[in-house]
């Protein structure tokens, strides 16, 4: 009768507070430079030590520049935050992957690729996109600063148990349709609040067909539907991905781990609080046209009209259109754009660079485009070079930058200027998210590449062999 979520959650309950929250044991805490300083400061003020320092991993990613990482960070605010994390990790005896360390990168990319993120775990970080790690079959979610302190001090957290939802997508995904398109499609149907209060398990043949990278992208975007987190039950795809990773079990311990991981699936008679179904055949390459990730459409469609909207919804829609410089009923195909960003914890993995390179190969970057191609980690950067993708991209006029969160959010040098349009593989398109006044259109790496080589919004299927 148990769901996958129930099995993992129940295995980590330390104590249930009567008519209150659950005290939940946490297997892994990830810390970056943005949400941890206050937590560490409070720990110091109270004279506390970390309860299980070997379960805590720290790395800077939000504030790191994507060029000249071997030099001091120019921006004083960013430099202060990165230096504070390094000092806190040292003072509290925590593992730290600093800038230029080959293990550094975006924390939500590094965790899975190093085997730190494993099935059956509870994982938290002071960052909403911690939901990414659920792709391996873990319960992973973002927490606030006071909760970060709670985990530092006790390796436990007080949490209210969320409801469960299963989203099943059966069928075969069409040409040019990626996990990013699946996520944007779901949000366009369910809105950005459609999964509020739920922990989502993704199931169905279309989900099973996704690579590990695709599943990571999908779970990353769960938060944009309002979900507490997202997860995919571990299977042979998961095991093949994790085998041999730095922190994954080895030898006999591996065999024992896999035997346990195979039990991590929802029972056939498991009851979810809500069930949602979609057909893979209905999903096309997607693009957003508004100022939240739920305002998306098939790339060949037109922006919806306001006829069916209520007064409040209509006002919000019109405000969004004014900000974006778009109109109801407008097609976006052929619309010139200024920037293209490939990267973020959503689409900064090796598969995303392969997809981008498949479109760029034998073509040239459009003259009107500024392109930022940012690997999610130094490991991804190494894979890009091993596979010769760097040569393909350089021949097409693209430059590969150094790892970091980059233009996903305006917390480092990579900001989109006011009024400029950016086709971005990141996760949010809120007003000013990529820089004050910037206009963001979320899309897949294939769609981003199509815009980069044509200079306009283009259906990637027209450029695919």
XYZ file of C-alpha atoms in Angstrom:
465
model
C 0.000 0.000 0.000
C 3.017 2.318 0.327
C 4.274 4.834 -2.206
C 7.991 5.246 -2.880
C 7.844 8.527 -0.951
C 6.219 6.824 2.051
C 8.904 4.140 2.164
C 11.794 6.603 2.244
C 10.095 9.109 4.569
C 9.013 6.450 7.071
C 12.523 4.956 7.162
C 13.872 8.358 8.266
C 11.337 9.323 10.960
C 13.121 9.829 14.295
C 10.067 10.999 16.206
C 6.566 12.175 15.419
C 5.575 15.236 17.435
C 2.010 14.779 18.638
C -0.271 16.984 16.518
C 2.904 18.545 15.165
C 5.729 18.048 12.669
C 7.913 15.006 12.024
C 11.510 14.897 13.220
C 13.193 13.573 10.075
C 16.768 12.264 9.843
C 18.758 13.744 6.949
C 21.360 11.698 5.058
C 22.932 14.525 3.100
C 23.125 18.296 3.538
C 24.502 20.358 0.658
C 25.632 23.928 1.454
C 26.383 26.716 -1.001
C 27.401 30.294 -0.303
C 24.024 32.032 -0.493
C 21.815 30.512 2.211
C 24.375 29.148 4.686
C 26.253 32.171 6.193
C 23.597 33.052 8.770
C 23.201 29.394 9.783
C 26.943 29.090 10.426
C 26.986 32.444 12.271
C 24.218 31.221 14.599
C 26.085 27.937 15.182
C 29.173 29.925 16.216
C 27.171 32.236 18.476
C 25.709 29.220 20.280
C 29.021 27.386 20.500
C 27.673 24.424 18.500
C 29.565 21.913 16.349
C 28.208 19.999 13.365
C 26.688 16.723 14.552
C 27.727 14.639 11.516
C 30.262 16.684 9.498
C 30.970 13.763 7.130
C 27.354 14.003 5.846
C 27.737 17.674 4.823
C 29.266 18.903 1.549
C 29.938 22.538 0.633
C 30.677 24.299 -2.637
C 30.186 27.799 -4.088
C 28.123 28.050 -7.286
C 25.655 30.994 -7.354
C 28.220 33.798 -7.025
C 31.108 32.243 -8.938
C 32.109 34.021 -12.172
C 32.229 31.841 -15.294
C 35.592 33.246 -16.412
C 38.973 33.844 -14.701
C 38.110 31.600 -11.758
C 41.831 31.337 -10.961
C 41.812 35.064 -10.069
C 40.143 36.774 -7.056
C 36.404 37.446 -7.633
C 36.031 41.084 -8.736
C 32.560 41.681 -7.300
C 32.988 42.405 -3.546
C 29.632 40.917 -2.494
C 30.221 37.669 -4.401
C 33.804 37.458 -3.133
C 32.691 37.914 0.494
C 30.063 35.165 0.217
C 32.429 32.660 -1.417
C 35.197 33.380 1.097
C 32.744 33.014 4.001
C 31.717 29.534 2.804
C 35.370 28.444 2.540
C 36.051 29.680 6.080
C 32.891 28.101 7.504
C 33.676 24.722 5.905
C 37.220 24.858 7.317
C 36.151 25.966 10.811
C 33.437 23.305 11.083
C 35.499 20.499 9.503
C 33.307 20.038 6.397
C 34.183 18.760 2.912
C 34.625 21.744 0.596
C 34.907 21.783 -3.195
C 36.141 25.317 -3.962
C 36.505 27.155 -7.251
C 38.954 25.458 -9.648
C 38.657 22.209 -7.659
C 37.888 19.532 -10.303
C 34.951 18.457 -8.102
C 33.387 21.946 -8.105
C 30.319 22.995 -10.047
C 26.644 23.622 -9.437
C 25.785 21.671 -6.301
C 22.752 20.016 -7.944
C 24.905 18.790 -10.829
C 27.858 17.669 -8.699
C 25.785 15.693 -6.148
C 24.505 13.053 -8.606
C 27.597 12.942 -10.845
C 29.898 12.245 -7.868
C 27.589 9.604 -6.395
C 26.930 11.712 -3.295
C 23.227 11.572 -4.180
C 21.957 8.003 -3.861
C 18.579 6.204 -3.917
C 16.684 6.009 -0.639
C 18.357 9.082 0.848
C 16.850 12.187 2.414
C 18.676 15.197 0.966
C 18.322 18.906 1.770
C 19.969 22.177 0.721
C 19.086 25.832 1.233
C 17.897 26.038 -2.370
C 14.515 25.178 -3.867
C 16.023 23.222 -6.775
C 17.265 20.530 -4.384
C 14.280 18.649 -5.844
C 16.708 17.710 -8.681
C 18.222 14.907 -6.581
C 14.888 13.062 -6.407
C 15.660 11.753 -9.903
C 17.715 8.903 -8.420
C 14.861 7.854 -6.126
C 15.571 10.072 -3.108
C 13.417 12.401 -1.009
C 15.116 15.733 -1.726
C 13.803 19.224 -1.002
C 14.892 22.798 -0.365
C 14.977 24.295 3.121
C 15.365 27.737 4.728
C 18.360 29.138 6.625
C 17.020 28.276 10.101
C 16.467 24.697 8.889
C 20.020 24.551 7.501
C 21.209 25.380 11.021
C 18.936 22.647 12.419
C 20.571 20.033 10.168
C 24.101 21.318 10.826
C 23.524 20.955 14.567
C 21.484 17.734 14.725
C 21.417 16.051 11.266
C 17.622 16.219 11.694
C 14.866 18.583 10.628
C 11.284 19.285 11.657
C 8.960 18.865 8.685
C 5.262 18.546 7.998
C 4.592 15.479 5.872
C 3.505 16.519 2.363
C 0.720 14.865 0.369
C 1.626 12.533 -2.499
C 0.899 12.895 -6.214
C 1.751 10.595 -9.098
C 2.117 12.047 -12.581
C 2.049 9.289 -15.191
C 3.179 9.962 -18.753
C 2.797 7.020 -21.107
C 3.684 6.765 -24.767
C 6.693 7.711 -26.888
C 8.145 11.227 -26.906
C 8.263 12.738 -30.385
C 11.191 14.090 -32.399
C 12.965 16.982 -30.691
C 11.014 16.574 -27.435
C 13.238 16.566 -24.341
C 12.666 16.249 -20.590
C 12.636 20.062 -20.451
C 9.718 20.123 -22.873
C 7.903 17.513 -20.777
C 8.288 19.705 -17.680
C 7.203 22.911 -19.461
C 4.219 21.066 -20.936
C 3.113 19.794 -17.511
C 3.405 23.293 -16.056
C 1.400 24.794 -18.917
C -1.402 22.354 -18.071
C -1.143 22.328 -14.260
C 0.034 25.951 -13.670
C 2.803 26.943 -11.282
C 0.624 26.076 -8.275
C -0.825 22.792 -9.566
C 1.315 20.606 -7.305
C 1.465 22.850 -4.226
C 1.645 20.811 -1.030
C 2.524 17.572 -2.842
C 5.595 15.424 -3.330
C 5.417 14.186 -6.930
C 6.456 10.796 -8.256
C 6.891 10.641 -12.043
C 5.912 7.336 -13.650
C 4.940 5.794 -16.984
C 6.743 4.546 -20.084
C 7.768 8.051 -21.260
C 9.468 8.728 -17.907
C 11.200 5.323 -17.912
C 12.575 6.105 -21.377
C 14.373 9.214 -20.074
C 18.100 9.120 -19.388
C 19.358 10.003 -15.912
C 20.133 13.526 -17.114
C 16.573 13.878 -18.399
C 15.138 12.697 -15.089
C 17.342 15.192 -13.224
C 15.967 17.987 -15.436
C 12.390 16.861 -14.815
C 12.775 16.652 -11.028
C 14.611 19.989 -10.996
C 11.493 21.673 -12.397
C 9.042 20.025 -9.978
C 9.386 23.043 -7.718
C 8.100 25.291 -10.520
C 4.699 23.534 -10.289
C 4.649 24.347 -6.587
C 5.633 20.795 -5.562
C 7.708 20.151 -2.454
C 9.831 17.820 -4.544
C 9.834 15.310 -7.381
C 11.153 11.781 -7.705
C 11.575 8.841 -10.067
C 11.830 5.270 -8.763
C 15.347 3.876 -9.226
C 15.830 1.285 -11.993
C 18.576 -0.108 -14.228
C 19.097 3.378 -15.747
C 19.789 4.709 -12.243
C 22.149 1.887 -11.298
C 24.143 2.141 -14.540
C 24.487 5.906 -14.030
C 25.690 5.619 -10.417
C 28.037 2.629 -10.727
C 31.669 3.584 -10.266
C 30.947 7.181 -9.178
C 33.362 8.569 -6.539
C 31.075 8.265 -3.521
C 28.890 5.367 -4.702
C 29.303 2.051 -2.823
C 31.929 -0.329 -4.237
C 32.276 -4.118 -4.507
C 30.102 -6.113 -2.126
C 28.626 -2.914 -0.687
C 27.421 -2.006 -4.208
C 25.617 -5.332 -4.664
C 23.980 -4.939 -1.251
C 22.956 -1.340 -2.039
C 21.404 -2.276 -5.399
C 19.425 -5.103 -3.751
C 17.936 -2.523 -1.360
C 17.413 0.102 -4.076
C 15.346 -2.402 -6.093
C 12.777 -2.383 -3.257
C 12.364 1.383 -3.653
C 9.246 1.517 -5.789
C 5.618 2.303 -5.122
C 3.621 -0.835 -4.353
C 1.181 -1.917 -7.066
C -1.737 -1.063 -4.763
C -0.174 2.183 -3.442
C -2.668 5.002 -3.015
C -1.637 8.555 -3.867
C -3.512 11.639 -2.696
C -3.751 12.709 -6.337
C -3.198 11.051 -9.732
C -2.521 12.985 -12.968
C -2.027 11.517 -16.445
C -0.599 12.880 -19.691
C 0.030 11.376 -23.123
C 3.582 11.707 -24.493
C 2.187 12.119 -28.021
C 0.627 15.476 -27.036
C 3.976 17.034 -26.109
C 5.914 19.152 -28.598
C 9.045 21.300 -28.214
C 7.960 24.077 -25.839
C 8.802 27.727 -25.167
C 7.575 30.186 -22.538
C 6.085 33.531 -23.495
C 5.365 35.065 -20.072
C 6.854 35.742 -16.653
C 6.343 32.441 -14.875
C 7.322 28.920 -16.010
C 3.662 27.906 -16.393
C 3.186 30.405 -19.226
C 4.432 28.042 -21.898
C 3.211 26.725 -25.249
C 4.243 24.484 -28.112
C 6.817 26.386 -30.164
C 4.541 26.290 -33.224
C 1.513 27.612 -31.276
C 0.399 31.196 -30.654
C 0.228 33.041 -27.334
C -3.243 32.419 -25.836
C -5.929 35.085 -25.879
C -7.618 36.500 -22.773
C -11.221 35.571 -23.630
C -11.559 32.822 -21.014
C -9.713 34.695 -18.244
C -11.282 36.357 -15.188
C -10.532 40.003 -14.328
C -7.620 39.266 -11.957
C -6.070 36.676 -14.306
C -6.499 39.011 -17.267
C -4.743 41.891 -15.466
C -1.857 39.600 -14.504
C -1.598 38.250 -18.068
C -1.593 41.753 -19.583
C 1.098 42.915 -17.128
C 3.210 39.943 -18.172
C 2.707 40.686 -21.882
C 3.646 44.335 -21.365
C 6.860 43.297 -19.617
C 7.741 40.793 -22.354
C 6.709 43.073 -25.219
C 4.369 40.399 -26.615
C 0.666 40.316 -27.536
C -2.083 37.746 -27.104
C -2.500 35.633 -30.249
C 1.068 36.286 -31.423
C 3.293 33.525 -32.851
C 6.888 33.609 -31.597
C 8.444 31.769 -34.548
C 10.898 34.078 -36.312
C 11.049 36.493 -33.370
C 14.633 37.860 -33.076
C 16.412 37.242 -29.777
C 19.634 38.663 -28.321
C 21.053 36.102 -25.889
C 21.147 32.321 -25.587
C 22.049 30.624 -22.309
C 22.861 26.914 -22.074
C 23.451 25.763 -18.514
C 22.057 25.894 -14.950
C 21.159 22.986 -12.650
C 18.319 22.395 -15.126
C 20.302 21.851 -18.330
C 24.040 22.101 -17.633
C 24.832 18.388 -17.991
C 26.754 16.516 -20.692
C 23.596 15.384 -22.489
C 22.499 19.024 -22.813
C 25.811 19.974 -24.444
C 25.531 17.001 -26.797
C 22.042 18.169 -27.820
C 23.188 21.761 -28.361
C 26.223 20.599 -30.371
C 24.037 18.358 -32.567
C 22.263 21.481 -33.870
C 25.378 23.702 -33.946
C 27.466 21.168 -35.918
C 28.277 22.480 -39.390
C 26.493 25.785 -38.690
C 27.568 29.199 -37.359
C 26.380 31.255 -34.424
C 24.101 34.062 -35.653
C 25.773 37.489 -35.620
C 23.080 39.058 -33.422
C 23.433 36.441 -30.659
C 25.516 36.579 -27.498
C 25.781 32.983 -26.315
C 26.787 31.765 -22.869
C 27.501 28.031 -22.779
C 28.185 27.126 -19.162
C 28.902 23.545 -18.006
C 27.269 22.544 -14.731
C 30.572 21.256 -13.352
C 34.242 20.683 -14.126
C 33.370 17.026 -14.738
C 30.936 18.098 -17.478
C 33.618 20.415 -18.862
C 36.062 17.470 -19.023
C 33.449 15.281 -20.770
C 32.780 18.033 -23.339
C 36.489 18.052 -24.235
C 36.873 14.255 -24.171
C 34.009 13.920 -26.659
C 35.281 16.710 -28.917
C 32.127 18.775 -28.429
C 34.328 21.799 -27.658
C 35.772 21.625 -31.198
C 32.297 21.415 -32.787
C 31.079 24.367 -30.722
C 34.205 26.472 -31.283
C 34.019 25.886 -35.061
C 30.436 27.149 -34.889
C 31.606 30.321 -33.112
C 30.688 29.406 -29.522
C 32.867 29.696 -26.424
C 32.583 27.380 -23.417
C 32.708 29.222 -20.106
C 33.749 27.967 -16.658
C 31.226 26.140 -14.413
C 28.699 27.943 -12.209
C 25.058 28.982 -11.959
C 25.804 31.814 -14.423
C 22.843 33.555 -16.104
C 20.199 31.442 -14.336
C 19.956 34.229 -11.773
C 21.377 37.736 -11.502
C 23.896 36.978 -8.721
C 27.127 37.040 -10.742
C 28.574 38.788 -13.810
C 26.399 36.961 -16.367
C 23.349 39.241 -16.523
C 21.006 39.802 -19.472
C 20.644 43.572 -20.120
C 17.284 45.335 -19.706
C 14.873 44.850 -22.612
C 16.934 42.102 -24.232
C 15.457 38.682 -25.063
C 17.175 35.513 -23.884
C 16.311 31.947 -24.863
C 17.408 30.186 -21.704
C 17.665 26.556 -20.574
C 17.378 27.618 -16.924
C 14.345 27.100 -14.683
C 12.754 30.505 -14.044
C 11.582 33.394 -16.203
C 10.349 35.784 -13.494
C 10.700 39.531 -14.099
C 14.363 40.436 -13.628
C 15.448 36.871 -12.871
C 18.336 37.029 -15.368
C 19.008 40.720 -14.746
C 16.868 43.853 -14.175
C 14.457 44.262 -17.102
C 15.661 41.104 -18.864
C 13.136 39.062 -20.864
C 13.497 35.293 -20.538
C 12.051 32.566 -22.765
C 12.580 29.133 -21.220
C 13.286 26.286 -23.623
C 15.254 23.071 -24.123
C 18.919 22.891 -25.216
C 17.749 21.945 -28.744
C 15.495 25.010 -28.982
C 18.224 27.215 -27.488
C 20.697 25.941 -30.091
C 18.208 26.545 -32.905
C 17.847 30.181 -31.783
C 21.617 30.546 -31.424
C 22.352 29.560 -35.028
C 19.384 31.308 -36.667
C 19.179 34.423 -34.463
C 15.418 33.966 -34.122
C 13.026 31.641 -32.301
C 13.057 28.467 -34.388
C 11.422 25.058 -34.146
C 14.483 22.823 -33.561
C 12.877 19.988 -35.526
C 13.450 21.963 -38.737
C 17.222 21.774 -38.119
C 17.395 18.164 -36.996
C 18.587 15.421 -39.340
